[in-house]
GROMACS .gro file of C-alpha atoms in nm:
model
  431
    1UNK     CA    1   0.044  -0.024   0.032
    2UNK     CA    2   0.261   0.235  -0.115
    3UNK     CA    3   0.598   0.234  -0.079
    4UNK     CA    4   0.763   0.548   0.086
    5UNK     CA    5   1.021   0.818  -0.070
    6UNK     CA    6   1.300   0.761   0.143
    7UNK     CA    7   1.618   0.467   0.043
    8UNK     CA    8   1.770   0.409   0.376
    9UNK     CA    9   2.075   0.255   0.388
   10UNK     CA   10   2.214   0.147   0.782
   11UNK     CA   11   2.568   0.275   0.797
   12UNK     CA   12   2.754   0.114   1.176
   13UNK     CA   13   2.562   0.287   1.453
   14UNK     CA   14   2.362   0.428   1.208
   15UNK     CA   15   2.076   0.523   0.904
   16UNK     CA   16   2.028   0.709   0.642
   17UNK     CA   17   1.746   0.781   0.444
   18UNK     CA   18   1.783   0.959   0.041
   19UNK     CA   19   1.452   1.069  -0.122
   20UNK     CA   20   1.505   1.134  -0.484
   21UNK     CA   21   1.395   1.366  -0.659
   22UNK     CA   22   1.349   1.626  -0.900
   23UNK     CA   23   1.048   1.820  -0.798
   24UNK     CA   24   1.312   2.102  -0.589
   25UNK     CA   25   1.566   2.310  -0.702
   26UNK     CA   26   1.680   2.209  -0.364
   27UNK     CA   27   1.872   2.032  -0.147
   28UNK     CA   28   1.720   1.971   0.220
   29UNK     CA   29   1.926   1.787   0.425
   30UNK     CA   30   1.859   1.721   0.779
   31UNK     CA   31   2.077   1.579   1.170
   32UNK     CA   32   1.753   1.415   1.373
   33UNK     CA   33   1.888   1.283   1.751
   34UNK     CA   34   1.695   1.115   2.002
   35UNK     CA   35   1.732   1.117   2.359
   36UNK     CA   36   1.464   1.036   2.653
   37UNK     CA   37   1.303   1.353   2.760
   38UNK     CA   38   1.411   1.360   3.143
   39UNK     CA   39   1.398   1.664   3.374
   40UNK     CA   40   1.803   1.647   3.411
   41UNK     CA   41   1.841   1.634   3.032
   42UNK     CA   42   1.580   1.816   2.938
   43UNK     CA   43   1.748   2.211   2.898
   44UNK     CA   44   2.096   2.131   2.846
   45UNK     CA   45   1.897   1.909   2.501
   46UNK     CA   46   1.774   2.242   2.424
   47UNK     CA   47   2.059   2.504   2.494
   48UNK     CA   48   2.279   2.212   2.269
   49UNK     CA   49   2.157   2.328   1.871
   50UNK     CA   50   2.212   2.668   1.992
   51UNK     CA   51   2.513   2.712   2.028
   52UNK     CA   52   2.668   2.409   1.768
   53UNK     CA   53   2.581   2.632   1.494
   54UNK     CA   54   2.762   2.933   1.660
   55UNK     CA   55   3.124   2.789   1.616
   56UNK     CA   56   3.342   2.596   1.407
   57UNK     CA   57   3.693   2.474   1.416
   58UNK     CA   58   3.678   2.589   1.092
   59UNK     CA   59   3.490   2.866   1.106
   60UNK     CA   60   3.480   2.923   1.488
   61UNK     CA   61   3.294   3.270   1.450
   62UNK     CA   62   2.897   3.336   1.387
   63UNK     CA   63   3.025   3.552   1.116
   64UNK     CA   64   3.240   3.338   0.951
   65UNK     CA   65   3.025   3.050   0.980
   66UNK     CA   66   2.759   3.327   0.816
   67UNK     CA   67   3.040   3.381   0.537
   68UNK     CA   68   2.952   2.990   0.459
   69UNK     CA   69   2.652   3.007   0.407
   70UNK     CA   70   2.721   3.211   0.172
   71UNK     CA   71   3.032   3.088  -0.070
   72UNK     CA   72   2.704   2.795  -0.037
   73UNK     CA   73   2.506   2.998  -0.274
   74UNK     CA   74   2.327   3.101   0.012
   75UNK     CA   75   2.196   2.817   0.208
   76UNK     CA   76   1.987   2.837   0.531
   77UNK     CA   77   2.136   2.649   0.847
   78UNK     CA   78   1.860   2.550   1.093
   79UNK     CA   79   1.852   2.418   1.421
   80UNK     CA   80   1.563   2.302   1.704
   81UNK     CA   81   1.389   2.044   1.917
   82UNK     CA   82   1.101   1.925   1.944
   83UNK     CA   83   0.889   1.664   2.153
   84UNK     CA   84   0.851   1.324   1.967
   85UNK     CA   85   0.597   1.144   2.312
   86UNK     CA   86   0.808   1.110   2.526
   87UNK     CA   87   1.195   1.111   2.315
   88UNK     CA   88   1.321   1.427   2.276
   89UNK     CA   89   1.467   1.511   1.908
   90UNK     CA   90   1.747   1.774   1.851
   91UNK     CA   91   1.704   1.886   1.451
   92UNK     CA   92   1.941   2.045   1.268
   93UNK     CA   93   1.941   2.118   0.867
   94UNK     CA   94   2.137   2.274   0.606
   95UNK     CA   95   1.923   2.318   0.253
   96UNK     CA   96   2.131   2.409  -0.030
   97UNK     CA   97   2.116   2.507  -0.362
   98UNK     CA   98   2.131   2.199  -0.538
   99UNK     CA   99   2.434   2.170  -0.736
  100UNK     CA  100   2.293   2.023  -1.073
  101UNK     CA  101   2.127   2.336  -1.181
  102UNK     CA  102   2.455   2.549  -1.133
  103UNK     CA  103   2.703   2.449  -1.360
  104UNK     CA  104   3.001   2.629  -1.140
  105UNK     CA  105   2.891   2.491  -0.815
  106UNK     CA  106   2.880   2.103  -0.903
  107UNK     CA  107   3.019   1.967  -0.591
  108UNK     CA  108   2.785   2.176  -0.379
  109UNK     CA  109   2.566   1.877  -0.314
  110UNK     CA  110   3.005   1.684  -0.082
  111UNK     CA  111   3.046   2.111   0.047
  112UNK     CA  112   2.717   2.141   0.148
  113UNK     CA  113   2.700   1.828   0.381
  114UNK     CA  114   3.056   1.922   0.448
  115UNK     CA  115   2.953   2.218   0.638
  116UNK     CA  116   2.642   2.029   0.804
  117UNK     CA  117   2.866   1.765   0.968
  118UNK     CA  118   3.159   1.990   1.107
  119UNK     CA  119   2.875   2.188   1.315
  120UNK     CA  120   2.739   1.873   1.413
  121UNK     CA  121   3.120   1.686   1.536
  122UNK     CA  122   3.358   1.962   1.536
  123UNK     CA  123   3.226   2.264   1.741
  124UNK     CA  124   3.409   2.546   1.864
  125UNK     CA  125   3.596   2.421   2.162
  126UNK     CA  126   3.790   2.701   2.452
  127UNK     CA  127   3.961   2.490   2.770
  128UNK     CA  128   3.878   2.178   2.660
  129UNK     CA  129   3.464   2.280   2.684
  130UNK     CA  130   3.245   2.511   2.444
  131UNK     CA  131   3.292   2.898   2.346
  132UNK     CA  132   3.231   2.992   2.679
  133UNK     CA  133   3.125   3.338   2.503
  134UNK     CA  134   2.918   3.162   2.312
  135UNK     CA  135   2.729   2.920   2.551
  136UNK     CA  136   2.643   3.228   2.793
  137UNK     CA  137   2.504   3.426   2.533
  138UNK     CA  138   2.263   3.105   2.448
  139UNK     CA  139   2.180   3.018   2.795
  140UNK     CA  140   2.041   3.443   2.819
  141UNK     CA  141   1.855   3.362   2.468
  142UNK     CA  142   1.723   3.039   2.593
  143UNK     CA  143   1.616   3.206   2.903
  144UNK     CA  144   1.461   3.485   2.691
  145UNK     CA  145   1.315   3.192   2.469
  146UNK     CA  146   1.125   3.018   2.824
  147UNK     CA  147   0.982   3.390   2.958
  148UNK     CA  148   0.824   3.486   2.649
  149UNK     CA  149   0.623   3.186   2.666
  150UNK     CA  150   0.396   3.405   2.877
  151UNK     CA  151   0.305   3.629   2.644
  152UNK     CA  152   0.164   3.448   2.442
  153UNK     CA  153  -0.156   3.314   2.676
  154UNK     CA  154  -0.229   3.078   2.423
  155UNK     CA  155   0.022   2.852   2.397
  156UNK     CA  156   0.092   2.881   2.742
  157UNK     CA  157  -0.162   2.764   2.844
  158UNK     CA  158  -0.152   2.531   2.633
  159UNK     CA  159   0.121   2.409   2.819
  160UNK     CA  160   0.050   2.432   3.105
  161UNK     CA  161  -0.188   2.182   3.101
  162UNK     CA  162  -0.025   1.901   2.917
  163UNK     CA  163   0.169   1.983   3.199
  164UNK     CA  164  -0.035   1.964   3.494
  165UNK     CA  165  -0.169   1.656   3.262
  166UNK     CA  166   0.137   1.470   3.314
  167UNK     CA  167   0.326   1.582   3.603
  168UNK     CA  168   0.402   1.273   3.651
  169UNK     CA  169   0.561   1.128   3.316
  170UNK     CA  170   0.897   1.361   3.104
  171UNK     CA  171   0.602   1.457   2.837
  172UNK     CA  172   0.462   1.714   3.101
  173UNK     CA  173   0.732   1.928   3.019
  174UNK     CA  174   0.799   2.169   2.843
  175UNK     CA  175   1.030   2.178   2.521
  176UNK     CA  176   1.287   2.440   2.560
  177UNK     CA  177   1.329   2.319   2.953
  178UNK     CA  178   1.379   2.492   3.275
  179UNK     CA  179   1.480   2.849   3.360
  180UNK     CA  180   1.602   2.729   3.697
  181UNK     CA  181   1.829   2.474   3.540
  182UNK     CA  182   2.048   2.753   3.335
  183UNK     CA  183   2.270   2.813   3.628
  184UNK     CA  184   2.482   2.523   3.629
  185UNK     CA  185   2.539   2.434   3.300
  186UNK     CA  186   2.873   2.579   3.116
  187UNK     CA  187   3.097   2.514   2.917
  188UNK     CA  188   3.267   2.166   2.993
  189UNK     CA  189   2.954   2.034   3.125
  190UNK     CA  190   2.746   2.096   2.840
  191UNK     CA  191   2.981   1.944   2.677
  192UNK     CA  192   3.079   1.672   2.750
  193UNK     CA  193   2.712   1.591   2.745
  194UNK     CA  194   2.742   1.694   2.351
  195UNK     CA  195   3.012   1.431   2.318
  196UNK     CA  196   2.808   1.198   2.521
  197UNK     CA  197   2.547   1.272   2.213
  198UNK     CA  198   2.596   1.285   1.984
  199UNK     CA  199   2.812   0.972   2.039
  200UNK     CA  200   2.620   0.754   2.163
  201UNK     CA  201   2.231   0.854   2.073
  202UNK     CA  202   2.028   0.708   1.816
  203UNK     CA  203   2.060   0.984   1.481
  204UNK     CA  204   1.841   0.989   1.158
  205UNK     CA  205   2.043   1.194   0.844
  206UNK     CA  206   1.745   1.277   0.649
  207UNK     CA  207   1.840   1.455   0.249
  208UNK     CA  208   1.601   1.527  -0.067
  209UNK     CA  209   1.659   1.661  -0.370
  210UNK     CA  210   1.775   1.586  -0.737
  211UNK     CA  211   2.059   1.278  -0.548
  212UNK     CA  212   2.152   0.984  -0.558
  213UNK     CA  213   2.138   0.754  -0.305
  214UNK     CA  214   2.485   0.557  -0.392
  215UNK     CA  215   2.626   0.924  -0.395
  216UNK     CA  216   2.465   1.020  -0.013
  217UNK     CA  217   2.548   0.718   0.087
  218UNK     CA  218   2.925   0.732   0.009
  219UNK     CA  219   2.921   1.114   0.131
  220UNK     CA  220   2.843   1.065   0.440
  221UNK     CA  221   3.071   0.722   0.554
  222UNK     CA  222   3.297   0.983   0.448
  223UNK     CA  223   3.235   1.303   0.637
  224UNK     CA  224   3.059   1.180   0.976
  225UNK     CA  225   3.314   1.020   1.148
  226UNK     CA  226   3.098   0.814   1.459
  227UNK     CA  227   2.994   0.532   1.294
  228UNK     CA  228   3.151   0.252   1.598
  229UNK     CA  229   3.037   0.234   1.902
  230UNK     CA  230   2.613   0.095   2.048
  231UNK     CA  231   2.359   0.345   1.986
  232UNK     CA  232   2.122   0.207   2.221
  233UNK     CA  233   1.694   0.290   2.115
  234UNK     CA  234   1.606   0.583   2.318
  235UNK     CA  235   1.345   0.376   2.559
  236UNK     CA  236   0.948   0.497   2.635
  237UNK     CA  237   0.699   0.396   2.857
  238UNK     CA  238   0.377   0.265   2.632
  239UNK     CA  239   0.164   0.239   2.935
  240UNK     CA  240  -0.083   0.573   2.955
  241UNK     CA  241  -0.147   0.616   3.389
  242UNK     CA  242  -0.514   0.555   3.409
  243UNK     CA  243  -0.776   0.862   3.446
  244UNK     CA  244  -0.924   0.803   3.757
  245UNK     CA  245  -1.093   1.138   3.815
  246UNK     CA  246  -1.083   1.433   3.642
  247UNK     CA  247  -0.831   1.694   3.712
  248UNK     CA  248  -0.957   2.062   3.705
  249UNK     CA  249  -0.711   2.280   3.743
  250UNK     CA  250  -0.688   2.702   3.766
  251UNK     CA  251  -0.544   2.922   3.720
  252UNK     CA  252  -0.509   3.290   3.797
  253UNK     CA  253  -0.361   3.584   3.561
  254UNK     CA  254  -0.403   3.915   3.429
  255UNK     CA  255  -0.517   3.824   3.181
  256UNK     CA  256  -0.914   3.989   2.990
  257UNK     CA  257  -0.946   3.679   2.786
  258UNK     CA  258  -1.017   3.359   2.950
  259UNK     CA  259  -0.826   3.037   2.788
  260UNK     CA  260  -0.964   2.672   2.853
  261UNK     CA  261  -0.799   2.396   2.748
  262UNK     CA  262  -0.842   2.033   2.811
  263UNK     CA  263  -0.657   1.653   2.819
  264UNK     CA  264  -0.828   1.370   2.719
  265UNK     CA  265  -0.609   1.024   2.754
  266UNK     CA  266  -0.665   0.842   2.410
  267UNK     CA  267  -0.542   0.480   2.456
  268UNK     CA  268  -0.424   0.495   2.126
  269UNK     CA  269  -0.155   0.618   1.951
  270UNK     CA  270   0.035   0.630   1.635
  271UNK     CA  271   0.195   0.239   1.653
  272UNK     CA  272  -0.155   0.117   1.661
  273UNK     CA  273  -0.340   0.005   1.384
  274UNK     CA  274  -0.625   0.196   1.532
  275UNK     CA  275  -0.404   0.542   1.443
  276UNK     CA  276  -0.609   0.630   1.116
  277UNK     CA  277  -0.936   0.608   1.285
  278UNK     CA  278  -0.748   0.812   1.597
  279UNK     CA  279  -0.642   1.105   1.279
  280UNK     CA  280  -1.085   1.133   1.176
  281UNK     CA  281  -1.200   1.148   1.568
  282UNK     CA  282  -0.989   1.439   1.561
  283UNK     CA  283  -1.074   1.597   1.237
  284UNK     CA  284  -1.408   1.538   1.372
  285UNK     CA  285  -1.372   1.639   1.678
  286UNK     CA  286  -1.196   1.932   1.632
  287UNK     CA  287  -0.883   1.920   1.393
  288UNK     CA  288  -1.085   2.191   1.117
  289UNK     CA  289  -1.280   2.433   1.119
  290UNK     CA  290  -1.555   2.213   0.966
  291UNK     CA  291  -1.535   2.018   1.242
  292UNK     CA  292  -1.736   2.016   1.606
  293UNK     CA  293  -1.574   2.254   1.854
  294UNK     CA  294  -1.590   2.527   1.570
  295UNK     CA  295  -1.850   2.462   1.447
  296UNK     CA  296  -2.145   2.464   1.765
  297UNK     CA  297  -1.892   2.568   2.023
  298UNK     CA  298  -1.793   2.881   1.820
  299UNK     CA  299  -1.985   2.923   1.534
  300UNK     CA  300  -2.409   2.811   1.681
  301UNK     CA  301  -2.351   2.962   2.064
  302UNK     CA  302  -2.080   3.180   2.023
  303UNK     CA  303  -1.955   3.049   2.364
  304UNK     CA  304  -1.547   3.116   2.197
  305UNK     CA  305  -1.342   3.303   2.004
  306UNK     CA  306  -1.139   2.997   1.879
  307UNK     CA  307  -1.172   2.610   1.923
  308UNK     CA  308  -1.019   2.358   1.816
  309UNK     CA  309  -0.869   1.993   1.921
  310UNK     CA  310  -0.441   1.843   1.796
  311UNK     CA  311  -0.313   1.503   1.862
  312UNK     CA  312   0.025   1.363   2.037
  313UNK     CA  313   0.010   1.068   1.827
  314UNK     CA  314   0.301   0.953   1.993
  315UNK     CA  315   0.199   1.005   2.305
  316UNK     CA  316  -0.168   0.906   2.263
  317UNK     CA  317  -0.261   1.249   2.405
  318UNK     CA  318  -0.546   1.482   2.286
  319UNK     CA  319  -0.565   1.796   2.425
  320UNK     CA  320  -0.910   2.168   2.397
  321UNK     CA  321  -0.812   2.468   2.373
  322UNK     CA  322  -1.009   2.739   2.282
  323UNK     CA  323  -1.020   3.100   2.367
  324UNK     CA  324  -1.372   3.232   2.582
  325UNK     CA  325  -1.513   3.542   2.766
  326UNK     CA  326  -1.464   3.431   3.144
  327UNK     CA  327  -1.827   3.465   3.251
  328UNK     CA  328  -1.852   3.206   3.023
  329UNK     CA  329  -1.725   2.963   3.177
  330UNK     CA  330  -1.947   2.637   3.323
  331UNK     CA  331  -2.154   2.693   2.911
  332UNK     CA  332  -1.798   2.609   2.732
  333UNK     CA  333  -1.682   2.355   2.991
  334UNK     CA  334  -2.057   2.192   2.901
  335UNK     CA  335  -2.088   2.222   2.538
  336UNK     CA  336  -1.732   2.063   2.480
  337UNK     CA  337  -1.791   1.805   2.696
  338UNK     CA  338  -2.181   1.711   2.504
  339UNK     CA  339  -1.892   1.748   2.139
  340UNK     CA  340  -1.721   1.505   2.365
  341UNK     CA  341  -2.076   1.257   2.445
  342UNK     CA  342  -2.124   1.297   2.023
  343UNK     CA  343  -1.844   1.077   1.954
  344UNK     CA  344  -1.866   0.866   2.167
  345UNK     CA  345  -2.203   0.784   2.054
  346UNK     CA  346  -2.127   0.734   1.722
  347UNK     CA  347  -2.297   1.102   1.619
  348UNK     CA  348  -2.124   1.200   1.362
  349UNK     CA  349  -2.306   1.324   1.036
  350UNK     CA  350  -2.244   1.155   0.652
  351UNK     CA  351  -2.130   1.564   0.590
  352UNK     CA  352  -1.847   1.567   0.874
  353UNK     CA  353  -1.741   1.274   0.817
  354UNK     CA  354  -1.683   1.298   0.404
  355UNK     CA  355  -1.566   1.670   0.465
  356UNK     CA  356  -1.305   1.519   0.788
  357UNK     CA  357  -1.175   1.306   0.451
  358UNK     CA  358  -1.152   1.531   0.196
  359UNK     CA  359  -0.996   1.820   0.503
  360UNK     CA  360  -0.713   1.493   0.575
  361UNK     CA  361  -0.623   1.392   0.286
  362UNK     CA  362  -0.562   1.736   0.170
  363UNK     CA  363  -0.312   1.818   0.441
  364UNK     CA  364  -0.167   1.475   0.353
  365UNK     CA  365  -0.111   1.477  -0.010
  366UNK     CA  366   0.011   1.877   0.090
  367UNK     CA  367   0.295   1.727   0.269
  368UNK     CA  368   0.451   1.595  -0.028
  369UNK     CA  369   0.502   1.948  -0.179
  370UNK     CA  370   0.732   1.986   0.112
  371UNK     CA  371   1.094   1.858   0.204
  372UNK     CA  372   1.058   1.933   0.546
  373UNK     CA  373   0.751   1.781   0.536
  374UNK     CA  374   0.787   1.461   0.371
  375UNK     CA  375   1.095   1.415   0.618
  376UNK     CA  376   0.913   1.504   0.907
  377UNK     CA  377   0.628   1.241   0.790
  378UNK     CA  378   0.907   0.967   0.747
  379UNK     CA  379   1.050   0.999   1.104
  380UNK     CA  380   0.747   0.989   1.275
  381UNK     CA  381   0.691   0.602   1.069
  382UNK     CA  382   1.043   0.620   1.180
  383UNK     CA  383   0.976   0.692   1.552
  384UNK     CA  384   0.698   0.485   1.531
  385UNK     CA  385   0.824   0.156   1.377
  386UNK     CA  386   0.549   0.084   1.220
  387UNK     CA  387   0.658   0.158   0.764
  388UNK     CA  388   0.304   0.419   0.740
  389UNK     CA  389   0.331   0.546   0.416
  390UNK     CA  390   0.127   0.903   0.256
  391UNK     CA  391  -0.077   0.612  -0.008
  392UNK     CA  392  -0.181   0.369   0.274
  393UNK     CA  393  -0.316   0.640   0.521
  394UNK     CA  394  -0.504   0.809   0.172
  395UNK     CA  395  -0.649   0.448   0.147
  396UNK     CA  396  -0.753   0.339   0.502
  397UNK     CA  397  -0.872   0.763   0.581
  398UNK     CA  398  -1.095   0.653   0.264
  399UNK     CA  399  -1.196   0.262   0.471
  400UNK     CA  400  -1.307   0.473   0.798
  401UNK     CA  401  -1.566   0.432   0.906
  402UNK     CA  402  -1.871   0.579   1.130
  403UNK     CA  403  -1.880   0.270   1.319
  404UNK     CA  404  -1.453   0.254   1.316
  405UNK     CA  405  -1.460   0.655   1.492
  406UNK     CA  406  -1.740   0.524   1.770
  407UNK     CA  407  -1.484   0.324   1.891
  408UNK     CA  408  -1.182   0.534   1.932
  409UNK     CA  409  -1.425   0.772   2.075
  410UNK     CA  410  -1.561   0.592   2.353
  411UNK     CA  411  -1.192   0.543   2.433
  412UNK     CA  412  -1.147   0.888   2.499
  413UNK     CA  413  -1.081   0.994   2.838
  414UNK     CA  414  -1.073   1.385   2.975
  415UNK     CA  415  -0.794   1.388   3.210
  416UNK     CA  416  -0.715   1.742   3.304
  417UNK     CA  417  -0.949   2.073   3.265
  418UNK     CA  418  -0.721   2.355   3.260
  419UNK     CA  419  -0.868   2.720   3.272
  420UNK     CA  420  -0.677   3.037   3.268
  421UNK     CA  421  -0.812   3.350   3.395
  422UNK     CA  422  -0.846   3.709   3.543
  423UNK     CA  423  -0.709   3.751   3.939
  424UNK     CA  424  -1.075   3.937   4.026
  425UNK     CA  425  -1.438   3.757   4.039
  426UNK     CA  426  -1.581   3.476   3.952
  427UNK     CA  427  -1.682   3.259   3.644
  428UNK     CA  428  -1.971   3.119   3.667
  429UNK     CA  429  -1.866   2.857   4.014
  430UNK     CA  430  -1.497   2.816   3.816
  431UNK     CA  431  -1.284   2.998   4.157
   0.00000   0.00000   0.00000
């Protein structure tokens, strides 16, 4: 049912995934490094990619690094971290022009790959650790990024809901870590941590562009120096905690609009056969503008400025987010819970089913039009241990019926209700 566009080559203790295609005029290269999501490592993991992109042995200053990117015909270097269930992923990537379209530089793939490998494996050092000025600057930047979460109340409420729901699980940790960890991180212990990560954590390289598998494999084999040694898989807990009672949390800040967020345990993940039905469940409930939450909570009842749901497929958590008038807390909570009940009863119209099929399918097809999306989709499949392909999902979406969605809905349990409200007054029972 469809073949992945990537061909995978295992090399020693890491893997290279190549998608040869003439669809793009650029070549996208990405390194994905897995780490366990833990309180002890979350902040170092978040800090590390930012320090790596400050300078290398050959390009020790940020200015020299930028000039090298200009020499590579305006290449773009990017880094980030993200969560996939209880894995913390470091992402370092490079987008370069394809040398085949530049007669002056047929060796651009080699130069780009060598540059990315240098960023990953030959960072600038000082007295046996990272350069102090870079570490201190990036600690300051990371602190600002963590602190700025409070300025974006939609993101803040989403993270607080997950943190409350998963307060005894690693998934509750914020992807960018904790400010209280920063003072104890120094150039030496961060460099020691970096060596442990680069030498022992699972790593996958992705290449998308007009390239050949053999050419890429030969380049990576030559340029990546850490192919020896063990890279044990990152262990993640599969069990979902039982929901004994619904946790209700009210937080008061200086806000005008209330944020009502809810966290549900679905009992299914991307590893399960019910994954496609779960995608459809989320789409019908709140994934799109035609979904129940948007139509019933926002449009018909006028109780929310926005109302939607999203799925974290590796953790098996579904979150609902809405912006409401503070006084409408109980009414909004009631009507959202009615949408969850309707899903359990299989109260799904043919129109909701067909619109969700069409919108979800279009979303998946569009993922084939962007290199980063192709990589992200392939990496989801790798982490899940399932050979999901876009064609396989599209076929499954066409075959899912109301009963499949209702069966998934029966397992969804509301775990946590989080309400962010103002500092004064009462809100229809939310104190």
